[in-house]
Coordinates of C-alpha atoms in Angstrom, one line a residue:
X1 CA 148.9 170.4 130.9
X2 CA 146.8 171.6 127.9
X3 CA 147.4 170.3 124.4
X4 CA 146.7 172.2 121.2
X5 CA 145.8 170.4 118.0
X6 CA 148.6 170.2 115.5
X7 CA 147.5 171.4 112.0
X8 CA 148.6 169.2 109.1
X9 CA 150.5 170.8 106.3
X10 CA 149.1 170.5 102.8
X11 CA 151.8 167.9 101.9
X12 CA 151.1 165.8 105.0
X13 CA 147.3 165.9 104.4
X14 CA 147.8 164.8 100.8
X15 CA 150.1 162.0 101.9
X16 CA 147.6 160.8 104.5
X17 CA 144.7 160.9 102.1
X18 CA 146.7 159.0 99.5
X19 CA 147.5 156.2 102.0
X20 CA 143.8 155.9 103.0
X21 CA 142.8 155.7 99.3
X22 CA 145.4 153.0 98.6
X23 CA 144.2 151.0 101.6
X24 CA 140.6 151.2 100.5
X25 CA 141.7 150.1 97.0
X26 CA 143.6 147.1 98.4
X27 CA 140.6 146.1 100.6
X28 CA 138.3 146.4 97.5
X29 CA 140.6 144.2 95.4
X30 CA 140.8 141.6 98.2
X31 CA 137.0 141.6 98.4
X32 CA 136.7 141.2 94.6
X33 CA 139.1 138.3 94.8
X34 CA 137.1 136.6 97.5
X35 CA 133.8 137.1 95.6
X36 CA 135.4 135.8 92.4
X37 CA 136.5 132.6 94.2
X38 CA 132.9 132.1 95.5
X39 CA 131.5 132.9 92.0
X40 CA 133.8 130.3 90.3
X41 CA 132.8 127.7 92.9
X42 CA 129.1 128.4 92.4
X43 CA 129.6 128.3 88.6
X44 CA 131.3 124.9 88.7
X45 CA 128.6 123.4 91.0
X46 CA 125.8 124.9 88.8
X47 CA 127.4 123.5 85.7
X48 CA 127.6 120.0 87.3
X49 CA 124.0 120.2 88.5
X50 CA 122.5 121.4 85.2
X51 CA 124.5 119.0 83.0
X52 CA 124.0 116.0 85.2
X53 CA 120.2 116.7 85.3
X54 CA 120.3 116.1 81.5
X55 CA 121.7 112.6 82.3
X56 CA 119.4 111.6 85.1
X57 CA 116.3 112.9 83.2
X58 CA 117.0 110.6 80.3
X59 CA 114.5 107.7 79.9
X60 CA 117.4 105.3 79.7
X61 CA 118.7 106.1 83.2
X62 CA 117.2 105.8 86.6
X63 CA 118.7 107.0 89.9
X64 CA 118.4 103.5 91.5
X65 CA 120.0 101.8 88.5
X66 CA 122.8 104.4 88.5
X67 CA 123.5 104.0 92.3
X68 CA 123.2 100.3 92.6
X69 CA 123.9 98.9 89.1
X70 CA 126.9 96.6 88.7
X71 CA 127.4 97.1 84.9
X72 CA 128.8 100.2 83.2
X73 CA 128.8 100.0 79.4
X74 CA 128.2 103.6 78.4
X75 CA 130.8 103.5 75.6
X76 CA 130.8 99.8 74.8
X77 CA 127.1 99.6 73.8
X78 CA 126.1 101.7 70.8
X79 CA 122.5 100.6 71.3
X80 CA 121.0 102.7 74.2
X81 CA 118.4 99.9 74.9
X82 CA 121.3 97.7 75.9
X83 CA 123.6 100.3 77.6
X84 CA 124.1 99.9 81.3
X85 CA 124.8 102.9 83.6
X86 CA 125.5 101.4 87.0
X87 CA 128.2 103.5 88.8
X88 CA 129.4 100.6 91.1
X89 CA 132.1 99.3 88.7
X90 CA 133.6 102.8 88.4
X91 CA 133.4 103.3 92.2
X92 CA 135.0 99.8 92.6
X93 CA 137.9 100.7 90.3
X94 CA 138.4 104.1 92.0
X95 CA 138.5 102.7 95.5
X96 CA 140.6 99.8 94.5
X97 CA 143.3 102.1 93.1
X98 CA 142.9 104.5 96.0
X99 CA 143.2 101.8 98.7
X100 CA 146.4 100.4 97.2
X101 CA 147.8 103.9 97.0
X102 CA 147.0 104.6 100.6
X103 CA 148.5 101.3 101.8
X104 CA 151.7 102.6 100.2
X105 CA 151.6 106.3 100.9
X106 CA 150.2 106.6 104.4
X107 CA 152.6 104.4 106.4
X108 CA 155.7 105.2 104.4
X109 CA 154.9 108.9 104.4
X110 CA 154.3 109.0 108.2
X111 CA 157.3 106.9 109.0
X112 CA 159.5 109.1 106.8
X113 CA 158.0 112.2 108.5
X114 CA 158.7 110.9 112.0
X115 CA 162.3 110.1 111.0
X116 CA 162.9 113.5 109.4
X117 CA 161.3 115.3 112.4
X118 CA 162.7 113.4 115.3
X119 CA 165.8 111.4 114.2
X120 CA 167.5 112.6 111.0
X121 CA 170.7 114.6 111.2
X122 CA 171.0 117.8 109.2
X123 CA 173.2 116.0 106.7
X124 CA 170.6 113.3 106.0
X125 CA 167.8 115.9 105.8
X126 CA 169.8 117.9 103.3
X127 CA 169.6 115.1 100.7
X128 CA 166.4 113.3 101.8
X129 CA 164.1 116.4 101.6
X130 CA 165.2 117.3 98.0
X131 CA 164.7 113.7 97.0
X132 CA 161.1 113.9 98.1
X133 CA 160.7 117.2 96.4
X134 CA 161.9 115.6 93.1
X135 CA 159.3 112.9 93.5
X136 CA 156.6 115.5 94.0
X137 CA 157.7 117.3 90.9
X138 CA 157.5 114.3 88.6
X139 CA 154.7 114.8 86.0
X140 CA 151.8 112.4 86.5
X141 CA 152.1 111.3 82.8
X142 CA 155.6 110.1 83.5
X143 CA 154.4 108.1 86.5
X144 CA 151.7 106.6 84.3
X145 CA 154.2 105.4 81.8
X146 CA 156.4 104.2 84.7
X147 CA 153.5 102.1 85.9
X148 CA 153.0 100.6 82.4
X149 CA 156.7 100.0 81.5
X150 CA 158.1 99.1 84.9
X151 CA 155.6 98.3 87.6
X152 CA 153.1 96.3 85.6
X153 CA 155.8 94.0 83.9
X154 CA 157.4 93.5 87.3
X155 CA 154.1 92.4 88.8
X156 CA 153.5 90.0 85.9
X157 CA 157.0 88.6 86.3
X158 CA 156.6 88.0 90.0
X159 CA 153.1 86.5 89.7
X160 CA 153.8 84.4 86.7
X161 CA 151.4 86.4 84.5
X162 CA 148.5 86.6 86.9
X163 CA 148.2 90.4 86.4
X164 CA 146.6 92.0 83.3
X165 CA 148.7 94.4 81.4
X166 CA 146.6 97.2 82.7
X167 CA 145.6 96.6 86.3
X168 CA 144.6 98.3 89.6
X169 CA 147.7 97.3 91.4
X170 CA 150.2 99.0 89.1
X171 CA 148.1 102.2 89.0
X172 CA 147.6 102.1 92.7
X173 CA 151.4 101.8 93.3
X174 CA 152.1 104.7 91.0
X175 CA 149.4 106.9 92.7
X176 CA 150.9 105.9 96.1
X177 CA 154.3 107.1 94.9
X178 CA 152.6 110.3 93.8
X179 CA 150.9 110.9 97.2
X180 CA 154.0 109.9 99.3
X181 CA 155.7 113.4 99.3
X182 CA 152.4 115.1 100.2
X183 CA 151.8 112.8 103.2
X184 CA 155.4 113.1 104.3
X185 CA 155.7 116.9 104.0
X186 CA 152.4 117.7 105.7
X187 CA 152.9 115.2 108.5
X188 CA 156.4 116.5 109.2
X189 CA 155.0 120.0 109.4
X190 CA 152.5 118.8 112.0
X191 CA 155.2 117.0 114.0
X192 CA 157.5 120.0 113.9
X193 CA 154.7 122.2 115.3
X194 CA 154.6 120.2 118.5
X195 CA 156.3 122.3 121.2
X196 CA 159.7 121.2 122.3
X197 CA 158.6 121.3 125.9
X198 CA 156.5 118.2 125.4
X199 CA 159.5 116.3 124.2
X200 CA 161.6 117.5 127.0
X201 CA 158.9 116.6 129.5
X202 CA 158.8 113.0 128.1
X203 CA 162.6 112.7 128.3
X204 CA 162.4 113.9 131.9
X205 CA 160.0 111.1 132.7
X206 CA 162.5 108.6 131.4
X207 CA 160.9 107.9 127.9
X208 CA 163.2 106.8 125.1
X209 CA 163.3 108.8 121.8
X210 CA 161.0 106.1 120.2
X211 CA 158.5 106.2 123.1
X212 CA 158.5 110.0 122.9
X213 CA 157.9 110.0 119.2
X214 CA 155.1 107.4 119.2
X215 CA 153.4 108.2 122.6
X216 CA 153.8 112.0 122.8
X217 CA 154.7 113.7 119.5
X218 CA 152.4 111.7 117.1
X219 CA 149.3 112.0 119.3
X220 CA 150.0 115.7 119.8
X221 CA 150.2 116.2 116.0
X222 CA 147.3 113.8 115.2
X223 CA 145.1 116.6 113.8
X224 CA 147.6 117.6 111.2
X225 CA 148.5 114.0 110.4
X226 CA 144.8 113.1 109.8
X227 CA 144.4 116.1 107.6
X228 CA 147.4 115.0 105.6
X229 CA 145.9 111.5 105.2
X230 CA 142.6 112.9 104.0
X231 CA 144.2 115.3 101.6
X232 CA 146.2 112.4 100.1
X233 CA 143.0 110.3 99.9
X234 CA 141.3 113.1 98.0
X235 CA 144.3 113.5 95.8
X236 CA 144.3 109.8 95.0
X237 CA 140.6 109.7 94.2
X238 CA 140.9 112.7 91.8
X239 CA 144.1 111.5 90.1
X240 CA 143.5 111.3 86.3
X241 CA 146.5 110.8 84.2
X242 CA 148.1 107.8 86.0
X243 CA 144.9 105.8 86.1
X244 CA 143.9 106.7 82.5
X245 CA 147.2 105.2 81.3
X246 CA 147.7 102.3 83.7
X247 CA 144.4 101.1 85.2
X248 CA 142.7 100.1 81.9
X249 CA 139.5 101.0 80.2
X250 CA 137.2 98.2 81.3
X251 CA 135.0 98.9 84.3
X252 CA 135.0 95.8 86.6
X253 CA 132.9 95.4 89.7
X254 CA 135.5 93.4 91.7
X255 CA 138.0 93.6 94.6
X256 CA 140.7 91.8 92.5
X257 CA 143.7 94.1 92.0
X258 CA 145.0 92.1 89.1
X259 CA 142.1 93.1 86.8
X260 CA 141.6 96.2 84.7
X261 CA 140.0 98.9 86.9
X262 CA 138.6 101.9 85.1
X263 CA 138.1 104.7 87.5
X264 CA 135.7 107.6 87.5
X265 CA 138.3 110.0 86.3
X266 CA 139.5 107.5 83.8
X267 CA 136.0 107.2 82.3
X268 CA 135.7 111.0 82.1
X269 CA 139.0 111.1 80.0
X270 CA 137.8 108.3 77.8
X271 CA 134.4 109.9 77.3
X272 CA 136.0 113.2 76.3
X273 CA 138.3 111.4 73.8
X274 CA 135.4 109.4 72.3
X275 CA 133.3 110.3 69.2
X276 CA 130.0 110.5 71.1
X277 CA 128.0 113.6 70.0
X278 CA 127.0 116.4 72.3
X279 CA 123.6 115.9 73.7
X280 CA 123.6 112.1 73.8
X281 CA 123.0 110.2 77.0
X282 CA 126.5 108.8 76.8
X283 CA 127.9 112.4 76.6
X284 CA 125.9 113.5 79.7
X285 CA 127.0 110.4 81.6
X286 CA 130.3 112.0 82.2
X287 CA 128.6 114.7 84.2
X288 CA 126.7 112.1 86.2
X289 CA 130.1 110.5 87.1
X290 CA 131.6 113.9 87.7
X291 CA 129.0 115.0 90.2
X292 CA 129.4 111.7 92.0
X293 CA 133.1 112.3 92.3
X294 CA 132.5 115.9 93.4
X295 CA 130.1 114.7 96.2
X296 CA 132.7 112.1 97.4
X297 CA 135.5 114.7 97.6
X298 CA 133.1 117.2 99.3
X299 CA 132.1 114.7 101.9
X300 CA 135.8 113.8 102.5
X301 CA 136.6 117.5 103.0
X302 CA 133.8 117.9 105.5
X303 CA 134.9 114.8 107.3
X304 CA 138.5 116.2 107.5
X305 CA 137.2 119.4 109.0
X306 CA 135.3 117.6 111.7
X307 CA 138.2 115.3 112.5
X308 CA 140.6 118.2 112.6
X309 CA 138.4 120.1 115.1
X310 CA 137.9 117.0 117.2
X311 CA 141.6 116.2 117.6
X312 CA 143.1 119.7 117.4
X313 CA 145.5 120.6 120.1
X314 CA 146.1 124.2 121.3
X315 CA 149.4 125.1 123.0
X316 CA 150.1 128.3 124.9

């Protein structure tokens, strides 16, 4: 059976050409958006590298002192000869606050996610999920003042005054509250993505709901859960407003959560608010701290990608 080509009318040809033109325009805009994202990233990294070079090239700073020094007095010492630029106290404060936050956010978030995914009735989910969303929507400045006005006085009352007014524990608890909805929501999504057939197979083998949740569902969703944990860890390290208000402004190289614990982001905020002139080594020190923070979060992102690929499960 022979076929003859169908000639397009002028209107149909114009409509087809218009669709092709619109599709090319959309592809062009998408490519421009992708290139713009890459350009912004390169610009940020370039800015950090060029500005931090001004800090590390100063005669008052050495890389070994910066990486291993246990004193940070960039703003406390007006005399550059006496200023200390050791990053360890800021790292200590950052990881103290982050560790306390993770102790709160990770177990509570995962337990809540398991409950919502495996046990909660629709009625309980209907009020528990909005509650978590309300917590996620609280401005960080409000959580900072909550730490100062509620958490810190409570810790001082319980401990008999052992805690400083500004301390790592109160800031860490507030940051943990901040990260809790993130851990819960992402972990629940990972648990919900586990096929129902795995649960039914476990029930068929005689497992209880608890055994099914812990021994089948959680291991199957481990990739997503670990990703949620790492995202929360990065969120806690980069948190600014809560720690700037509640952790204090004194950099201390210690594991004691009762002391003031200036973090890297807290120092950046204090440096920007200070009266140090542009071009001074104190001014450029904020870029030395910023690039250190960038490298830490970059390494955490790479680690998260490796872990996700290692434990990722594929279902057909």
